[in-house]
Short mmCIF file of N, CA and C in Angstrom, two decimals:
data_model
loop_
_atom_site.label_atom_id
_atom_site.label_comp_id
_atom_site.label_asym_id
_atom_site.label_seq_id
_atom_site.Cartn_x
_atom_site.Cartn_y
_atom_site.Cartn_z
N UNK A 60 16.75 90.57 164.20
CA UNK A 60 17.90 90.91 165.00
C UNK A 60 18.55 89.66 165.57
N UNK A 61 17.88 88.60 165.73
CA UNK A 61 18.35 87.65 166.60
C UNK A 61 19.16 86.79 165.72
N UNK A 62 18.59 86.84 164.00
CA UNK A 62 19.58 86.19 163.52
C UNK A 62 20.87 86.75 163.05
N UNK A 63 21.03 88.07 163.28
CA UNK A 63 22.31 88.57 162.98
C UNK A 63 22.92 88.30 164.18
N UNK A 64 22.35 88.06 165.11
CA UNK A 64 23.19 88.18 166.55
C UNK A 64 23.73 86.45 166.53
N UNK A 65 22.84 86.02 165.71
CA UNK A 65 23.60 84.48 165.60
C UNK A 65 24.51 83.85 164.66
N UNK A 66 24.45 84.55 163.48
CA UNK A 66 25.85 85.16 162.53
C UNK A 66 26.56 86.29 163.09
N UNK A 67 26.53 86.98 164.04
CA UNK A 67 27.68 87.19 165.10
C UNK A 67 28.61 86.11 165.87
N UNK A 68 28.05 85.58 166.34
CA UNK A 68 27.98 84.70 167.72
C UNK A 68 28.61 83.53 166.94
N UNK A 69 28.72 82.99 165.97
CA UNK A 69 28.86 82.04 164.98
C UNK A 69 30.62 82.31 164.21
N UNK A 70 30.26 83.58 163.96
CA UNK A 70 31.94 84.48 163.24
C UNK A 70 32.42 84.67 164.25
N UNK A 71 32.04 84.68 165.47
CA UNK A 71 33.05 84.74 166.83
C UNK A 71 33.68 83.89 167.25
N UNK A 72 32.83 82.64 166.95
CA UNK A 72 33.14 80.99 167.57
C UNK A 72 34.02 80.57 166.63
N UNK A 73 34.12 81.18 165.38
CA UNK A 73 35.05 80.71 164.15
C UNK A 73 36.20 80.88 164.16
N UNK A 74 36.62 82.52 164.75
CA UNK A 74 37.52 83.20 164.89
C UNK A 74 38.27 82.51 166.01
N UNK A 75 37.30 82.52 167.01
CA UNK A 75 38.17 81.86 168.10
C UNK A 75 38.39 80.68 167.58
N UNK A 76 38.23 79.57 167.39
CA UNK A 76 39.17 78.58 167.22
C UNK A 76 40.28 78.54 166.02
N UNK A 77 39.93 79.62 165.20
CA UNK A 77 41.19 79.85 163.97
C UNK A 77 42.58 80.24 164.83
N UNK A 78 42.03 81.19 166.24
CA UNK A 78 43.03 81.48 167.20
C UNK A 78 44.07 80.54 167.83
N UNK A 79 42.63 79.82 168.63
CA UNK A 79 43.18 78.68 169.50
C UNK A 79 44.30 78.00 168.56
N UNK A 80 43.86 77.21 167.44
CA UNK A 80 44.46 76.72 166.06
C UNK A 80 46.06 77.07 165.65
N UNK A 81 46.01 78.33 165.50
CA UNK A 81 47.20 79.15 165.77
C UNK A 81 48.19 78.86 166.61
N UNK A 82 47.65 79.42 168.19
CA UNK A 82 48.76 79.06 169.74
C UNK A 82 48.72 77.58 169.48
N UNK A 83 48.42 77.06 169.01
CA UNK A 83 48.74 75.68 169.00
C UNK A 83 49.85 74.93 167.81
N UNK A 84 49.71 75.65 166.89
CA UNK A 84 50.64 75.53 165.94
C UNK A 84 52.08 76.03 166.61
N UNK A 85 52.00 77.64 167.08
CA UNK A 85 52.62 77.96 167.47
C UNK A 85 53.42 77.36 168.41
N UNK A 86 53.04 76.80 169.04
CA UNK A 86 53.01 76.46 170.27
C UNK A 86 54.62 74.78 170.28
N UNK A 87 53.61 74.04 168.83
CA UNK A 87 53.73 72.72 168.37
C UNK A 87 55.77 73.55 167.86
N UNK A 88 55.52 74.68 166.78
CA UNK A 88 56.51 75.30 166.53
C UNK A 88 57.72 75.09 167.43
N UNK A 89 57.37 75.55 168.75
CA UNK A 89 58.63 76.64 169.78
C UNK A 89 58.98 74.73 170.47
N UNK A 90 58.21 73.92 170.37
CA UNK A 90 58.78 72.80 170.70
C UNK A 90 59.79 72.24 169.84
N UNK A 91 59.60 72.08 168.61
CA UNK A 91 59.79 71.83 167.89
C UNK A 91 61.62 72.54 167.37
N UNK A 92 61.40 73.77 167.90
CA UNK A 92 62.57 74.10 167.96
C UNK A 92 63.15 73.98 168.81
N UNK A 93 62.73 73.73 170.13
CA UNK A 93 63.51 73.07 171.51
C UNK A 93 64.23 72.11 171.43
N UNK A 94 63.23 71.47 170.68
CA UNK A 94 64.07 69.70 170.70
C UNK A 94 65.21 70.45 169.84
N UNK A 95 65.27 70.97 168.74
CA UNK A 95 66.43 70.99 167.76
C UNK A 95 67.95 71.88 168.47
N UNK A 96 67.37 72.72 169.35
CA UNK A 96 68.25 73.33 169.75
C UNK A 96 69.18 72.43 170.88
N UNK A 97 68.57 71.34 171.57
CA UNK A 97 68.28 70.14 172.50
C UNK A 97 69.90 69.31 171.79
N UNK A 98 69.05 68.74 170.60
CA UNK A 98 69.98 68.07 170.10
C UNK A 98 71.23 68.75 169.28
N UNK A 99 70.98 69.92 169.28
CA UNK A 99 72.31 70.56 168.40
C UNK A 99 73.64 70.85 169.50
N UNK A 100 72.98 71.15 170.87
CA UNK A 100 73.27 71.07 172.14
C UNK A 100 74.22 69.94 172.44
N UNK A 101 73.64 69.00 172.42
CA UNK A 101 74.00 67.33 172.34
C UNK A 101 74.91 67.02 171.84
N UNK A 102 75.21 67.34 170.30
CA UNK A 102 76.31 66.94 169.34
C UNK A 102 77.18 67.16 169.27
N UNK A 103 77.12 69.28 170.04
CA UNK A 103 78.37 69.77 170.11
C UNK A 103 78.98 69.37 171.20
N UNK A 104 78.44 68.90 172.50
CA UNK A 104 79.27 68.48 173.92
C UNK A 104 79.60 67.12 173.28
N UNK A 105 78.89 66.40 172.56
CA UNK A 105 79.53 64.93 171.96
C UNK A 105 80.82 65.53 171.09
N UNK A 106 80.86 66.38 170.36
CA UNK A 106 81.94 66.87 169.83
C UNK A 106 83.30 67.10 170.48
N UNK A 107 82.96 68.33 171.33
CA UNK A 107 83.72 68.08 172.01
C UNK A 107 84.45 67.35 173.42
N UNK A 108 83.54 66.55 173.58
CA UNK A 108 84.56 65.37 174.53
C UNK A 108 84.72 64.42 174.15
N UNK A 109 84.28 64.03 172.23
CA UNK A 109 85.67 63.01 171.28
C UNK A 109 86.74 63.70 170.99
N UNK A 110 86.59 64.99 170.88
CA UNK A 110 87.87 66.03 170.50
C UNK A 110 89.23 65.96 171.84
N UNK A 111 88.66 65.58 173.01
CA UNK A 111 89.41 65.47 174.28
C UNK A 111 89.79 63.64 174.13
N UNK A 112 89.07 63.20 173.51
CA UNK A 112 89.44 61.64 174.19
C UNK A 112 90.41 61.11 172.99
N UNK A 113 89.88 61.79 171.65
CA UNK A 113 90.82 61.28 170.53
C UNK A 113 91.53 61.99 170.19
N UNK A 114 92.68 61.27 169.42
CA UNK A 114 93.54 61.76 168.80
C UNK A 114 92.91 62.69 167.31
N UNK A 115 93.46 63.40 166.40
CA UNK A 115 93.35 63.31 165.43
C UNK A 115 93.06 62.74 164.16
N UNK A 116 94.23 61.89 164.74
CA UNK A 116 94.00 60.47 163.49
C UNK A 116 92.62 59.30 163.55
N UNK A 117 92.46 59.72 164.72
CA UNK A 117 91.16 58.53 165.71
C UNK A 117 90.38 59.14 164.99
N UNK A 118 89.91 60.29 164.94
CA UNK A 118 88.68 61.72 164.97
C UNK A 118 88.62 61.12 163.24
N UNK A 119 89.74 61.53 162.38
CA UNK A 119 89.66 61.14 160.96
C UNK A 119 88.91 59.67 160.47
N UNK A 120 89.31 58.43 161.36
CA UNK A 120 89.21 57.07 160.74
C UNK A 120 87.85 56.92 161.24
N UNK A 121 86.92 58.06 162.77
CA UNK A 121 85.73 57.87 162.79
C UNK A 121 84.89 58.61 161.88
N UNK A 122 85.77 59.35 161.51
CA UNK A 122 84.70 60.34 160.28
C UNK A 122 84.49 59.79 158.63
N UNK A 123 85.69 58.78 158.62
CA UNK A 123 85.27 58.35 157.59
C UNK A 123 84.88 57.07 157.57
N UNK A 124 84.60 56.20 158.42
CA UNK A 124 84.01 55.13 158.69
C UNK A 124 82.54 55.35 159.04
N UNK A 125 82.03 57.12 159.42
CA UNK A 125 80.93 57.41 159.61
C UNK A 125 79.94 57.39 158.65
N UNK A 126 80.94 57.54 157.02
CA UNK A 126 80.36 57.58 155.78
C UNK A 126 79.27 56.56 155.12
N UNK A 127 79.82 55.59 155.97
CA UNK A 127 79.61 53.73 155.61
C UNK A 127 78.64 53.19 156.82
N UNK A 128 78.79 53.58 157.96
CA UNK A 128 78.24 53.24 159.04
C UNK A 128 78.21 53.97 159.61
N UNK A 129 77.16 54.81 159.54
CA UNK A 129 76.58 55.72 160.94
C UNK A 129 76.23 55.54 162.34
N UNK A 130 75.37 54.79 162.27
CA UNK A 130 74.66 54.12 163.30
C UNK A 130 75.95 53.59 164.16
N UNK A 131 76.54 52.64 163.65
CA UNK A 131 77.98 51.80 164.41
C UNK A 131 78.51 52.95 165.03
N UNK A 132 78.69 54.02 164.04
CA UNK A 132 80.20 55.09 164.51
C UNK A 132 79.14 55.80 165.97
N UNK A 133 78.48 55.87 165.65
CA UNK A 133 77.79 56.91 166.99
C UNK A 133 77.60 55.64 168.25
N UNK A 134 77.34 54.42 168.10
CA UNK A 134 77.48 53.90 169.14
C UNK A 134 78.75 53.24 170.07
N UNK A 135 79.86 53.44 168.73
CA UNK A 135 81.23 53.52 168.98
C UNK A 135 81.70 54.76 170.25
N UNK A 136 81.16 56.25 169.57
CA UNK A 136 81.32 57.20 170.06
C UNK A 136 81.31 57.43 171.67
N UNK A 137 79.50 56.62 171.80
CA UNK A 137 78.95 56.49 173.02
C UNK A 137 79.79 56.06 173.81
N UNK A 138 80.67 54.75 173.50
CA UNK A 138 81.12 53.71 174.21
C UNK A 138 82.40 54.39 174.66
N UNK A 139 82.99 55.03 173.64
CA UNK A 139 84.12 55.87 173.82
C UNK A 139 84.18 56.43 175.04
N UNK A 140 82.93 57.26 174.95
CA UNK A 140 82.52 58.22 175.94
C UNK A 140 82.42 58.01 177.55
N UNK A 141 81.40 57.23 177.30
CA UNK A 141 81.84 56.33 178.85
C UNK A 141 82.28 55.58 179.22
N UNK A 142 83.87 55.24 178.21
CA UNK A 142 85.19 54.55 179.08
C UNK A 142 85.89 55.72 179.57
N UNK A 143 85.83 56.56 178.69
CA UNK A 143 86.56 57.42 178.98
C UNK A 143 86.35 58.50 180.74
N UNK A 144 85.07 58.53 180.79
CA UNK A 144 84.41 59.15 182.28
C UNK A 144 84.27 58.12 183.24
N UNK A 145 84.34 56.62 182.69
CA UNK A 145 84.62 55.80 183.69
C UNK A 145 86.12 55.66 183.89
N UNK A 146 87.00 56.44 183.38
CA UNK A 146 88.31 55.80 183.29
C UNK A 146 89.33 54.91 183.09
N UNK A 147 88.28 54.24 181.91
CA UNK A 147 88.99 52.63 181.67
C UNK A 147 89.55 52.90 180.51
N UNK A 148 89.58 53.90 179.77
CA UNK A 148 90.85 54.09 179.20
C UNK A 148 91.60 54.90 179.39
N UNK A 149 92.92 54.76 178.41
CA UNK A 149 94.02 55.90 178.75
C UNK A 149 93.63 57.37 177.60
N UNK A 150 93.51 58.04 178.18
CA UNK A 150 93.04 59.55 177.26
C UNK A 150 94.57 59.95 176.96
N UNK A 151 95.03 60.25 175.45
CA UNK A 151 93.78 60.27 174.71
C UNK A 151 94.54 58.78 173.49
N UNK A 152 93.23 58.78 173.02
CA UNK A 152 93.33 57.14 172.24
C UNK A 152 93.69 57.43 170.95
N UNK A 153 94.75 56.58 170.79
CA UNK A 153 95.40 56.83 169.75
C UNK A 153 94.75 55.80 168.27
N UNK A 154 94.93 56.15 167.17
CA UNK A 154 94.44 55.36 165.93
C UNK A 154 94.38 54.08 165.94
N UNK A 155 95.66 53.55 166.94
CA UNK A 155 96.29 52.18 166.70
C UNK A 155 95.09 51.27 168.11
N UNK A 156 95.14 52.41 168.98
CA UNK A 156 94.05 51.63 170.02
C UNK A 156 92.65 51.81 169.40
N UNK A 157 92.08 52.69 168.95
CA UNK A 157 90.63 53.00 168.07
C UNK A 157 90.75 51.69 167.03
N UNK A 158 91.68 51.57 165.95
CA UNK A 158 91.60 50.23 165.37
C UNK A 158 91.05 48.94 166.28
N UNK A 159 91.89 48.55 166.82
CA UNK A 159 91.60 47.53 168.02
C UNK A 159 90.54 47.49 168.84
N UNK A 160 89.81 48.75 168.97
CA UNK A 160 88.19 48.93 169.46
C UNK A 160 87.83 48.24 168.73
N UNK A 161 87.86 48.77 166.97
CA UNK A 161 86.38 48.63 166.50
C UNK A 161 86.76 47.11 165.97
N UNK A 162 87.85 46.85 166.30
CA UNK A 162 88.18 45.34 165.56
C UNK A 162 87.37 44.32 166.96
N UNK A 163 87.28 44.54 167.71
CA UNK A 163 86.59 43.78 168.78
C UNK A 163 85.12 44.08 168.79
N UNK A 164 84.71 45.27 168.52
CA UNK A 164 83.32 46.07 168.35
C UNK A 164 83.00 45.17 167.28
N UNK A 165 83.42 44.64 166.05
CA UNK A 165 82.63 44.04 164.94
C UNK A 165 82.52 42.54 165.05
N UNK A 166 83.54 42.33 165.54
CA UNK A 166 83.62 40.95 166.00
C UNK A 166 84.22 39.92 164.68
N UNK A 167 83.79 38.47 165.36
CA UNK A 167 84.63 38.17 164.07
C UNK A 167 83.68 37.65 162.89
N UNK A 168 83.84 37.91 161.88
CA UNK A 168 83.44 37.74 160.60
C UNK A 168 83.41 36.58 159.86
N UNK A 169 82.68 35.76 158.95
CA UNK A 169 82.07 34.46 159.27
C UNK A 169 82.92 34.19 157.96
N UNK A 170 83.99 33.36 157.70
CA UNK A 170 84.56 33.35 156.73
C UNK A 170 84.06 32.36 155.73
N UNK A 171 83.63 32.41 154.87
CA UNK A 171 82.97 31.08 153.21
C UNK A 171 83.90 30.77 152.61
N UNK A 172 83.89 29.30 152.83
CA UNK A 172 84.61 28.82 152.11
C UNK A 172 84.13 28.03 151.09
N UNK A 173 84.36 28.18 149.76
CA UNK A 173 83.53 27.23 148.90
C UNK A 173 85.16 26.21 148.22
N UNK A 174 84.59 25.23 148.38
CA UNK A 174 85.11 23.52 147.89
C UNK A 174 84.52 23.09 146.27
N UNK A 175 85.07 23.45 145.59
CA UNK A 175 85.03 22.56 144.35
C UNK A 175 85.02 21.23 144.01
N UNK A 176 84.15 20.47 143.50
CA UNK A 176 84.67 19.52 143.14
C UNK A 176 84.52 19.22 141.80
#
């Protein structure tokens, strides 16, 4: 009897941690979708307060400059963002001022010159 009671006691201890195992997956899951809901959250208020600060044409030349440079365009975005809530620019920014950002944002470019002789 005592050893069935210890192949009891054994399939119990198994079970339970297949459980525990589980809420923990689970668990790992519902975070996992937090963060995503977190950041989907994020993109759309980033959405819309470039939709308030830019123009159209601005919104276009960052979307397709986003193609080539991601990373740049989102820290462009950022910067956008908090001139704009600091009030150091004029809302809303037109193509011709967005040019002139990112032309100062890249800086200047190291020109080669090669000399023949």
């Amino acid at each position: 009897m005592s050893e069935l009671d210890e192949i009891k006691r054994r399939r119990m201890e198994q079970l339970q941690q297949q459980l525990a195992a589980q809420q923990q997956q689970g668990q790992n899951l519902q975070q996992i979708q937090q963060e995503q809901q977190m950041q989907q959250k994020y993109e759309e208020e980033k959405k819309n307060a470039l939709r308030q600060i830019l123009t159209p044409e601005a919104r276009q030349r960052l979307a397709n400059l986003r193609l080539t440079k991601p990373d740049f365009v989102s820290a462009i975005e950022m910067q956008l963002i908090q001139l704009a809530q600091a009030g150091r620019i004029k809302i809303p920014v037109s193509d011709a001022t967005l040019k002139q950002i990112l032309i100062q944002a890249t800086g200047k470019k190291r020109e080669i010159h090669i000399t023949r002789k």
